[in-house]
Short mmCIF file of C-alpha atoms in Angstrom, two decimals:
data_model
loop_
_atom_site.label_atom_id
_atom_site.label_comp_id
_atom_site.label_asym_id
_atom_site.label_seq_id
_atom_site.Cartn_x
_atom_site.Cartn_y
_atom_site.Cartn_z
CA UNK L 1 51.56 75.22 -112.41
CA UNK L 2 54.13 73.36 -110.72
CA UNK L 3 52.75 72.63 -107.43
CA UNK L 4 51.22 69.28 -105.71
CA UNK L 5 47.64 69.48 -104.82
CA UNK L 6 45.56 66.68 -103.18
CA UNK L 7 42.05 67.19 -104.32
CA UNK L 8 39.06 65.06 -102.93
CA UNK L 9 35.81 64.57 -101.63
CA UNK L 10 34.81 64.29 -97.88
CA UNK L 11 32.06 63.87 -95.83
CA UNK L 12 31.41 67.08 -93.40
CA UNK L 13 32.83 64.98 -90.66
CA UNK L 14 36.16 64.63 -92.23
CA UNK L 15 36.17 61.38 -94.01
CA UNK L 16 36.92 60.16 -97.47
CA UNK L 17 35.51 56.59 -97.14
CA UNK L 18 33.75 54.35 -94.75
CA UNK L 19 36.01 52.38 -92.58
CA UNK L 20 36.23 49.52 -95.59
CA UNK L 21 37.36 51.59 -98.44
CA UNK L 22 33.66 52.10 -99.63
CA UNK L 23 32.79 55.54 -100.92
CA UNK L 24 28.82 54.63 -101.97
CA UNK L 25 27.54 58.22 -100.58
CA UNK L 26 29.56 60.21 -103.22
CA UNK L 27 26.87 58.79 -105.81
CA UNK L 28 24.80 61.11 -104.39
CA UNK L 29 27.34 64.51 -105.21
CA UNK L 30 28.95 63.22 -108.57
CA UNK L 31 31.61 66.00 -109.64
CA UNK L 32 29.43 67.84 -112.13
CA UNK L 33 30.10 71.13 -114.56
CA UNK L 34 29.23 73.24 -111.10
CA UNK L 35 32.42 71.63 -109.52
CA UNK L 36 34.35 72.23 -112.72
CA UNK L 37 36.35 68.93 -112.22
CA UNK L 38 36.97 69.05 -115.92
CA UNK L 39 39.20 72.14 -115.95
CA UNK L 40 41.15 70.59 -112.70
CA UNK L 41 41.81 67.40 -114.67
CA UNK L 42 42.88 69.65 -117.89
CA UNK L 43 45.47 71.46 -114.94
CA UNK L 44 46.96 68.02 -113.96
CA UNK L 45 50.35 66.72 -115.94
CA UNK L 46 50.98 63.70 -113.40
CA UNK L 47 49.03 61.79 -110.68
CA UNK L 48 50.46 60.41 -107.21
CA UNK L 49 48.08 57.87 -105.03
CA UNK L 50 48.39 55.75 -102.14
CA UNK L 51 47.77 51.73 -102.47
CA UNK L 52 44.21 51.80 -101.33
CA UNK L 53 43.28 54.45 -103.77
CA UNK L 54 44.55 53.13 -106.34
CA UNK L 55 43.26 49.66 -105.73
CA UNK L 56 39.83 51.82 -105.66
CA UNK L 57 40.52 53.13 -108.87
CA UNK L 58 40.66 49.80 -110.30
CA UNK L 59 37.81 48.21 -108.66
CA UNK L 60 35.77 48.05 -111.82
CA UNK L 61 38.82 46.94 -113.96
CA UNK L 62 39.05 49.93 -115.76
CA UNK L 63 41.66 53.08 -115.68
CA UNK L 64 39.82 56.87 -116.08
CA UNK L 65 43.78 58.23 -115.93
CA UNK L 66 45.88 56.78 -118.83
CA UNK L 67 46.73 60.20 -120.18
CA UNK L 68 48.86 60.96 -117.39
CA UNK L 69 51.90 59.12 -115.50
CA UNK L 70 50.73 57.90 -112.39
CA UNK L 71 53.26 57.04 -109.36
CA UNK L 72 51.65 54.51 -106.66
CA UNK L 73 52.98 54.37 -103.27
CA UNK L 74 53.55 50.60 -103.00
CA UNK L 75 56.29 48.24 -101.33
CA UNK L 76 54.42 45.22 -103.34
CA UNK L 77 54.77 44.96 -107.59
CA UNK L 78 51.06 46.00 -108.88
CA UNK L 79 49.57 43.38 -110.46
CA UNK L 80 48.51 43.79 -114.16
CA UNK L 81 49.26 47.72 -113.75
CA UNK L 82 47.91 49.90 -116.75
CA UNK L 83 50.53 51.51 -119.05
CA UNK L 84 52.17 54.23 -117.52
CA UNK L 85 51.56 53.22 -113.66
CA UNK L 86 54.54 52.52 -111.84
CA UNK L 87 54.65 50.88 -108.23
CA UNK L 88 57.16 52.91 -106.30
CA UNK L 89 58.66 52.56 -102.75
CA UNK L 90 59.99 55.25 -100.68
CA UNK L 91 58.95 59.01 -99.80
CA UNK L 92 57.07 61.64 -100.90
CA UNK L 93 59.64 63.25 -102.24
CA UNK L 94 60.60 60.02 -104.77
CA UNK L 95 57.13 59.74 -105.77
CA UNK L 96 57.43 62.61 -107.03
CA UNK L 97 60.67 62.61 -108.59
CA UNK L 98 59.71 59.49 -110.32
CA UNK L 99 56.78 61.48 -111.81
CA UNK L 100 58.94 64.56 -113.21
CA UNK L 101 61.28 62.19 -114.23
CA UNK L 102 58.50 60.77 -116.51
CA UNK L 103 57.50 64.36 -117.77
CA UNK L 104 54.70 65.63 -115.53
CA UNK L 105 56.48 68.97 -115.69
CA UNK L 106 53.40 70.39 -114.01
CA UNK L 107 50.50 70.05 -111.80
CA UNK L 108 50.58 66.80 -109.64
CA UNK L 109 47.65 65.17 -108.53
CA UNK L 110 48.10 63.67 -104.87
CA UNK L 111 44.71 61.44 -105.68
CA UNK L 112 44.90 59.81 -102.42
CA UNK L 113 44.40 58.90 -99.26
CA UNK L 114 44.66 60.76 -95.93
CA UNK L 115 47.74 58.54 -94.74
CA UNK L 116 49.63 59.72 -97.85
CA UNK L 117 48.08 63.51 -97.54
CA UNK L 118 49.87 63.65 -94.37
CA UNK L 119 53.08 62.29 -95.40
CA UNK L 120 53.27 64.88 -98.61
CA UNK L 121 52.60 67.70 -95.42
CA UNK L 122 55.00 66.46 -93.24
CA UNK L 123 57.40 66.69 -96.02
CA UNK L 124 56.71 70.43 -97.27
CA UNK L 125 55.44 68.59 -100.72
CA UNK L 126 52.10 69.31 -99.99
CA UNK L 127 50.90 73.34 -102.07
CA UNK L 128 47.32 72.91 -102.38
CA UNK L 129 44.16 71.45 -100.68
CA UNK L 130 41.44 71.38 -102.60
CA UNK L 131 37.77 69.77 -101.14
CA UNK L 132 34.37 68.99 -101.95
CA UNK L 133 32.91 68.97 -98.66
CA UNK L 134 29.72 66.92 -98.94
CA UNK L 135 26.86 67.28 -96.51
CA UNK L 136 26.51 64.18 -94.65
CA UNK L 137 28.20 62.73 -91.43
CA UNK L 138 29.49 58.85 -92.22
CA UNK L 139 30.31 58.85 -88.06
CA UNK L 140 33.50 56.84 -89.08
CA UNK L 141 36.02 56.40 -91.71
CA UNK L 142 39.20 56.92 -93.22
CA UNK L 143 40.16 60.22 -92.07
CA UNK L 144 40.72 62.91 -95.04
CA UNK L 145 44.64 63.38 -93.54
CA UNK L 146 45.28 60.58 -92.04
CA UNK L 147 46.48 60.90 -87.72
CA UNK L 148 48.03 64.34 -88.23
CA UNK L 149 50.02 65.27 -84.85
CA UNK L 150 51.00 68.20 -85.07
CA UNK L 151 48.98 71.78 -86.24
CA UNK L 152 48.95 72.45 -90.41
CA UNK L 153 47.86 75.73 -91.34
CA UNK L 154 45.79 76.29 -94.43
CA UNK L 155 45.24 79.97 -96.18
CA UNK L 156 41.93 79.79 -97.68
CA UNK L 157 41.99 80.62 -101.55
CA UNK L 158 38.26 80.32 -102.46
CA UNK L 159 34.57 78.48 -101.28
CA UNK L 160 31.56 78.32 -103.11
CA UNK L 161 28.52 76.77 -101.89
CA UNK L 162 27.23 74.39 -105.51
CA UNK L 163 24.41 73.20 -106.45
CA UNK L 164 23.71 70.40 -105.15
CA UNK L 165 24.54 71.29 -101.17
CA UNK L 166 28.31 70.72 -101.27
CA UNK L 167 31.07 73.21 -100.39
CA UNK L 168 33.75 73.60 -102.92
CA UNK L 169 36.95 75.31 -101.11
CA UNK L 170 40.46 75.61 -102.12
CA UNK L 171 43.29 76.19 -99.71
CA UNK L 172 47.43 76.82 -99.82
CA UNK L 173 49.53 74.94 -97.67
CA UNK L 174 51.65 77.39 -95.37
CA UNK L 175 55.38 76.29 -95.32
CA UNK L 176 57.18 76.41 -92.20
CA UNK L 177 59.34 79.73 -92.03
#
């Protein structure tokens, strides 16, 4: 698989994270076997995330995603970045050249966040949506695609009802014609 897929989690009201970055009500809905996060991960041969996620990821000082080159979008240098993370500046579309040109020849992981969701849209980049739609309303938060302005169709692949009370649903991007 070649394509670029942002996979998440959101809240039923749309959100990824409370207005301050915090996702604490995902410890609730941890990606278990029902999800089958593991297979996605074993799909994935590069990973592309926005400053904010990224800074998320390393909250707790470690790094879950050494096994794959990871592109940050990032006008600043990242400070004490793990080996292969690279801070780069520009587009959507040199994110991801930056990632092929460090051998993710495959799946790319667009971990995060809505601002950078939108841009890969706007851009045609974006193939795949994939969401665990978790039952609670936060009221307020970062928004799961940012301040789209304009109308992005979706061409639903697949949703399951799991487990635990979350919606897993998979989508394709329609392309402009």
């Amino acid at each position: 698989m070649s394509d670029v897929i942002y996979m998440f989690a959101m809240s039923l009201d749309g959100f990824i994270a409370r207005p301050d970055g915090a996702f604490d009500w995902l410890e609730n809905f941890p990606a278990n076997a029902d999800f089958d996060f593991d297979a996605f991960l074993g799909s994935v041969s590069g990973i592309v995330m926005g400053r904010g996620s990224y800074e998320a990821a390393r909250s707790g000082g470690g790094w879950d995603y050494g096994r794959w080159p990871c592109a940050v979008a990032a006008h600043r240098p990242l400070a004490d970045a793990p080996d292969g993370v690279e801070a780069v500046s520009g587009n959507p579309m040199a994110l991801v050249d930056n990632l092929r040109n460090r051998g993710a020849a495959g799946r790319i992981w667009m971990f995060g966040g809505g601002d950078l969701a939108l841009q890969f849209m706007q851009a045609g980049l974006l193939d795949t949506v994939e969401i665990g739609t978790i039952p609670v309303i936060l009221g307020t938060g970062i928004p799961a695609f940012g301040q789209a302005k304009s109308d992005v169709w979706l061409q639903l692949e697949f949703a399951k009802s799991l487990a635990n009370g979350a919606v897993h649903s998979r989508y394709s991007v329609r392309k402009p014609t």
